[in-house]
């Protein structure tokens, strides 16, 4: 099957070098692809809600895990990083509610895609800052 243009392929640009976190991030990217598929192909609101709900649960778990490790590593930006997680989770919950309240497909599709984009950006921008911190410390991955 031909690969869709919106599908994200896992590559080393997503790697933070910590196996358990990379596994969670890999899982997240595959959820992103499932969500994209639900939004773009099926255009079925309940499928989108299911995919987002799963992502919400897993993202919450992952953020907690990441925060525990950042504290353990004495990452200097740990508090700011946690605050970004809190903000994303609040936004996530708000978007879930907005999707539940809207029957206009382009509204929930756009909201779902935007939220997904924010989460991917967090990984590429914020999570890479602790990757760089760990690298600078020459910590064994
Ligand atoms: Fe992360
Ligand atoms: Fe993070």
PDB file of C-alpha atoms and ligand atoms in Angstrom:
ATOM      1  CA  UNK A   1       0.000   0.000   0.000  1.00  0.00           C
ATOM      2  CA  UNK A   2       1.273   3.436  -0.831  1.00  0.00           C
ATOM      3  CA  UNK A   3       2.229   5.586   2.077  1.00  0.00           C
ATOM      4  CA  UNK A   4      -0.002   8.561   2.712  1.00  0.00           C
ATOM      5  CA  UNK A   5       1.653  11.952   2.709  1.00  0.00           C
ATOM      6  CA  UNK A   6       0.416  12.713   6.263  1.00  0.00           C
ATOM      7  CA  UNK A   7       1.843   9.573   7.739  1.00  0.00           C
ATOM      8  CA  UNK A   8       4.784  10.179  10.070  1.00  0.00           C
ATOM      9  CA  UNK A   9       7.660   7.753   9.778  1.00  0.00           C
ATOM     10  CA  UNK A  10       9.703   7.149  12.903  1.00  0.00           C
ATOM     11  CA  UNK A  11      13.281   8.299  12.475  1.00  0.00           C
ATOM     12  CA  UNK A  12      16.234   9.162  14.676  1.00  0.00           C
ATOM     13  CA  UNK A  13      15.149  12.795  14.794  1.00  0.00           C
ATOM     14  CA  UNK A  14      12.528  11.611  17.320  1.00  0.00           C
ATOM     15  CA  UNK A  15      14.989   9.717  19.467  1.00  0.00           C
ATOM     16  CA  UNK A  16      15.926  10.975  22.913  1.00  0.00           C
ATOM     17  CA  UNK A  17      18.272   8.057  23.521  1.00  0.00           C
ATOM     18  CA  UNK A  18      16.428   6.597  26.509  1.00  0.00           C
ATOM     19  CA  UNK A  19      14.920   3.283  25.440  1.00  0.00           C
ATOM     20  CA  UNK A  20      11.750   3.377  27.560  1.00  0.00           C
ATOM     21  CA  UNK A  21      10.927   6.951  26.486  1.00  0.00           C
ATOM     22  CA  UNK A  22      11.750   6.232  22.852  1.00  0.00           C
ATOM     23  CA  UNK A  23       9.337   3.282  23.034  1.00  0.00           C
ATOM     24  CA  UNK A  24       6.593   5.538  24.353  1.00  0.00           C
ATOM     25  CA  UNK A  25       7.331   8.176  21.730  1.00  0.00           C
ATOM     26  CA  UNK A  26       7.271   5.507  19.018  1.00  0.00           C
ATOM     27  CA  UNK A  27       3.896   4.373  20.298  1.00  0.00           C
ATOM     28  CA  UNK A  28       2.750   8.004  20.296  1.00  0.00           C
ATOM     29  CA  UNK A  29       3.761   8.484  16.637  1.00  0.00           C
ATOM     30  CA  UNK A  30       1.825   5.373  15.698  1.00  0.00           C
ATOM     31  CA  UNK A  31      -1.219   6.792  17.578  1.00  0.00           C
ATOM     32  CA  UNK A  32      -0.768  10.036  15.658  1.00  0.00           C
ATOM     33  CA  UNK A  33      -0.920   8.082  12.419  1.00  0.00           C
ATOM     34  CA  UNK A  34      -4.055   6.261  13.574  1.00  0.00           C
ATOM     35  CA  UNK A  35      -5.670   9.537  14.527  1.00  0.00           C
ATOM     36  CA  UNK A  36      -4.780  11.096  11.180  1.00  0.00           C
ATOM     37  CA  UNK A  37      -6.303   8.124   9.468  1.00  0.00           C
ATOM     38  CA  UNK A  38      -9.487   8.401  11.526  1.00  0.00           C
ATOM     39  CA  UNK A  39      -9.764  12.101  10.746  1.00  0.00           C
ATOM     40  CA  UNK A  40      -8.769  12.096   7.097  1.00  0.00           C
ATOM     41  CA  UNK A  41     -10.107   8.802   5.846  1.00  0.00           C
ATOM     42  CA  UNK A  42     -13.099   7.785   7.896  1.00  0.00           C
ATOM     43  CA  UNK A  43     -14.407  11.201   8.874  1.00  0.00           C
ATOM     44  CA  UNK A  44     -16.258   9.419  11.621  1.00  0.00           C
ATOM     45  CA  UNK A  45     -16.506  11.413  14.825  1.00  0.00           C
ATOM     46  CA  UNK A  46     -16.726   8.450  17.199  1.00  0.00           C
ATOM     47  CA  UNK A  47     -13.620   6.882  15.630  1.00  0.00           C
ATOM     48  CA  UNK A  48     -11.774  10.177  16.090  1.00  0.00           C
ATOM     49  CA  UNK A  49     -12.948  10.409  19.686  1.00  0.00           C
ATOM     50  CA  UNK A  50     -11.826   6.861  20.407  1.00  0.00           C
ATOM     51  CA  UNK A  51      -8.395   7.498  18.901  1.00  0.00           C
ATOM     52  CA  UNK A  52      -8.048  10.762  20.810  1.00  0.00           C
ATOM     53  CA  UNK A  53      -9.184   9.235  24.065  1.00  0.00           C
ATOM     54  CA  UNK A  54      -6.588   6.513  23.795  1.00  0.00           C
ATOM     55  CA  UNK A  55      -3.981   9.129  22.994  1.00  0.00           C
ATOM     56  CA  UNK A  56      -5.091  11.233  25.964  1.00  0.00           C
ATOM     57  CA  UNK A  57      -4.652   8.321  28.381  1.00  0.00           C
ATOM     58  CA  UNK A  58      -1.283   7.277  26.976  1.00  0.00           C
ATOM     59  CA  UNK A  59      -0.004  10.839  26.765  1.00  0.00           C
ATOM     60  CA  UNK A  60      -0.927  11.444  30.413  1.00  0.00           C
ATOM     61  CA  UNK A  61       0.954   8.329  31.423  1.00  0.00           C
ATOM     62  CA  UNK A  62       3.955   9.205  29.283  1.00  0.00           C
ATOM     63  CA  UNK A  63       4.139  12.789  30.594  1.00  0.00           C
ATOM     64  CA  UNK A  64       4.140  11.485  34.182  1.00  0.00           C
ATOM     65  CA  UNK A  65       6.865   8.999  33.359  1.00  0.00           C
ATOM     66  CA  UNK A  66       8.954  11.660  31.646  1.00  0.00           C
ATOM     67  CA  UNK A  67       8.542  14.051  34.579  1.00  0.00           C
ATOM     68  CA  UNK A  68       9.718  11.376  37.039  1.00  0.00           C
ATOM     69  CA  UNK A  69      12.846  10.783  34.980  1.00  0.00           C
ATOM     70  CA  UNK A  70      13.552  14.494  34.465  1.00  0.00           C
ATOM     71  CA  UNK A  71      13.417  14.986  38.245  1.00  0.00           C
ATOM     72  CA  UNK A  72      15.651  11.969  38.749  1.00  0.00           C
ATOM     73  CA  UNK A  73      18.195  13.395  36.289  1.00  0.00           C
ATOM     74  CA  UNK A  74      18.008  16.796  37.979  1.00  0.00           C
ATOM     75  CA  UNK A  75      17.165  18.340  34.657  1.00  0.00           C
ATOM     76  CA  UNK A  76      17.313  22.102  35.276  1.00  0.00           C
ATOM     77  CA  UNK A  77      14.238  22.825  33.114  1.00  0.00           C
ATOM     78  CA  UNK A  78      12.127  20.092  34.726  1.00  0.00           C
ATOM     79  CA  UNK A  79       9.560  22.476  36.214  1.00  0.00           C
ATOM     80  CA  UNK A  80       9.104  24.385  32.955  1.00  0.00           C
ATOM     81  CA  UNK A  81       8.828  21.101  31.086  1.00  0.00           C
ATOM     82  CA  UNK A  82       6.152  19.832  33.494  1.00  0.00           C
ATOM     83  CA  UNK A  83       4.250  23.106  33.098  1.00  0.00           C
ATOM     84  CA  UNK A  84       4.193  22.546  29.323  1.00  0.00           C
ATOM     85  CA  UNK A  85       2.813  19.048  29.885  1.00  0.00           C
ATOM     86  CA  UNK A  86       0.074  20.430  32.143  1.00  0.00           C
ATOM     87  CA  UNK A  87      -0.813  23.045  29.547  1.00  0.00           C
ATOM     88  CA  UNK A  88      -0.986  20.446  26.770  1.00  0.00           C
ATOM     89  CA  UNK A  89      -3.159  18.116  28.863  1.00  0.00           C
ATOM     90  CA  UNK A  90      -5.548  20.955  29.697  1.00  0.00           C
ATOM     91  CA  UNK A  91      -5.737  21.880  26.053  1.00  0.00           C
ATOM     92  CA  UNK A  92      -6.231  18.236  25.154  1.00  0.00           C
ATOM     93  CA  UNK A  93      -9.188  17.953  27.531  1.00  0.00           C
ATOM     94  CA  UNK A  94     -10.677  21.184  26.223  1.00  0.00           C
ATOM     95  CA  UNK A  95     -10.395  19.969  22.625  1.00  0.00           C
ATOM     96  CA  UNK A  96     -12.047  16.648  23.573  1.00  0.00           C
ATOM     97  CA  UNK A  97     -14.971  18.600  24.980  1.00  0.00           C
ATOM     98  CA  UNK A  98     -15.172  20.874  21.927  1.00  0.00           C
ATOM     99  CA  UNK A  99     -15.179  17.826  19.670  1.00  0.00           C
ATOM    100  CA  UNK A 100     -17.930  16.212  21.740  1.00  0.00           C
ATOM    101  CA  UNK A 101     -19.975  19.420  21.441  1.00  0.00           C
ATOM    102  CA  UNK A 102     -19.553  19.878  17.690  1.00  0.00           C
ATOM    103  CA  UNK A 103     -21.228  17.977  14.908  1.00  0.00           C
ATOM    104  CA  UNK A 104     -19.538  19.961  12.169  1.00  0.00           C
ATOM    105  CA  UNK A 105     -16.883  17.640  10.797  1.00  0.00           C
ATOM    106  CA  UNK A 106     -14.353  20.274   9.743  1.00  0.00           C
ATOM    107  CA  UNK A 107     -14.471  21.766  13.245  1.00  0.00           C
ATOM    108  CA  UNK A 108     -13.523  18.583  15.092  1.00  0.00           C
ATOM    109  CA  UNK A 109     -11.163  17.499  12.311  1.00  0.00           C
ATOM    110  CA  UNK A 110      -9.271  20.798  12.475  1.00  0.00           C
ATOM    111  CA  UNK A 111      -9.160  20.746  16.280  1.00  0.00           C
ATOM    112  CA  UNK A 112      -7.942  17.168  16.381  1.00  0.00           C
ATOM    113  CA  UNK A 113      -5.241  17.810  13.778  1.00  0.00           C
ATOM    114  CA  UNK A 114      -4.082  20.966  15.513  1.00  0.00           C
ATOM    115  CA  UNK A 115      -3.795  19.278  18.895  1.00  0.00           C
ATOM    116  CA  UNK A 116      -1.878  16.395  17.358  1.00  0.00           C
ATOM    117  CA  UNK A 117       0.466  18.929  15.772  1.00  0.00           C
ATOM    118  CA  UNK A 118       1.106  20.595  19.143  1.00  0.00           C
ATOM    119  CA  UNK A 119       1.979  17.231  20.681  1.00  0.00           C
ATOM    120  CA  UNK A 120       4.386  16.348  17.864  1.00  0.00           C
ATOM    121  CA  UNK A 121       5.972  19.794  18.177  1.00  0.00           C
ATOM    122  CA  UNK A 122       6.427  19.250  21.899  1.00  0.00           C
ATOM    123  CA  UNK A 123       8.343  16.074  21.182  1.00  0.00           C
ATOM    124  CA  UNK A 124      10.508  17.712  18.529  1.00  0.00           C
ATOM    125  CA  UNK A 125      11.164  20.924  20.423  1.00  0.00           C
ATOM    126  CA  UNK A 126      10.843  20.425  24.181  1.00  0.00           C
ATOM    127  CA  UNK A 127      11.778  16.765  24.572  1.00  0.00           C
ATOM    128  CA  UNK A 128      14.869  17.332  22.431  1.00  0.00           C
ATOM    129  CA  UNK A 129      16.071  19.854  25.004  1.00  0.00           C
ATOM    130  CA  UNK A 130      16.426  17.130  27.639  1.00  0.00           C
ATOM    131  CA  UNK A 131      17.973  14.846  25.019  1.00  0.00           C
ATOM    132  CA  UNK A 132      20.630  17.560  24.487  1.00  0.00           C
ATOM    133  CA  UNK A 133      21.038  17.945  28.254  1.00  0.00           C
ATOM    134  CA  UNK A 134      21.659  14.203  28.602  1.00  0.00           C
ATOM    135  CA  UNK A 135      24.048  14.195  25.673  1.00  0.00           C
ATOM    136  CA  UNK A 136      26.017  17.087  27.123  1.00  0.00           C
ATOM    137  CA  UNK A 137      26.378  15.100  30.327  1.00  0.00           C
ATOM    138  CA  UNK A 138      27.644  12.163  28.349  1.00  0.00           C
ATOM    139  CA  UNK A 139      25.169  10.020  30.202  1.00  0.00           C
ATOM    140  CA  UNK A 140      25.049   6.443  28.952  1.00  0.00           C
ATOM    141  CA  UNK A 141      21.756   5.938  27.089  1.00  0.00           C
TER     142      UNK A 141
HETATM  143 FE1  LIG B   1       7.791  13.017  25.528  1.00  0.00          FE
HETATM  144 FE1  LIG B   2       7.730  16.148  27.284  1.00  0.00          FE
END
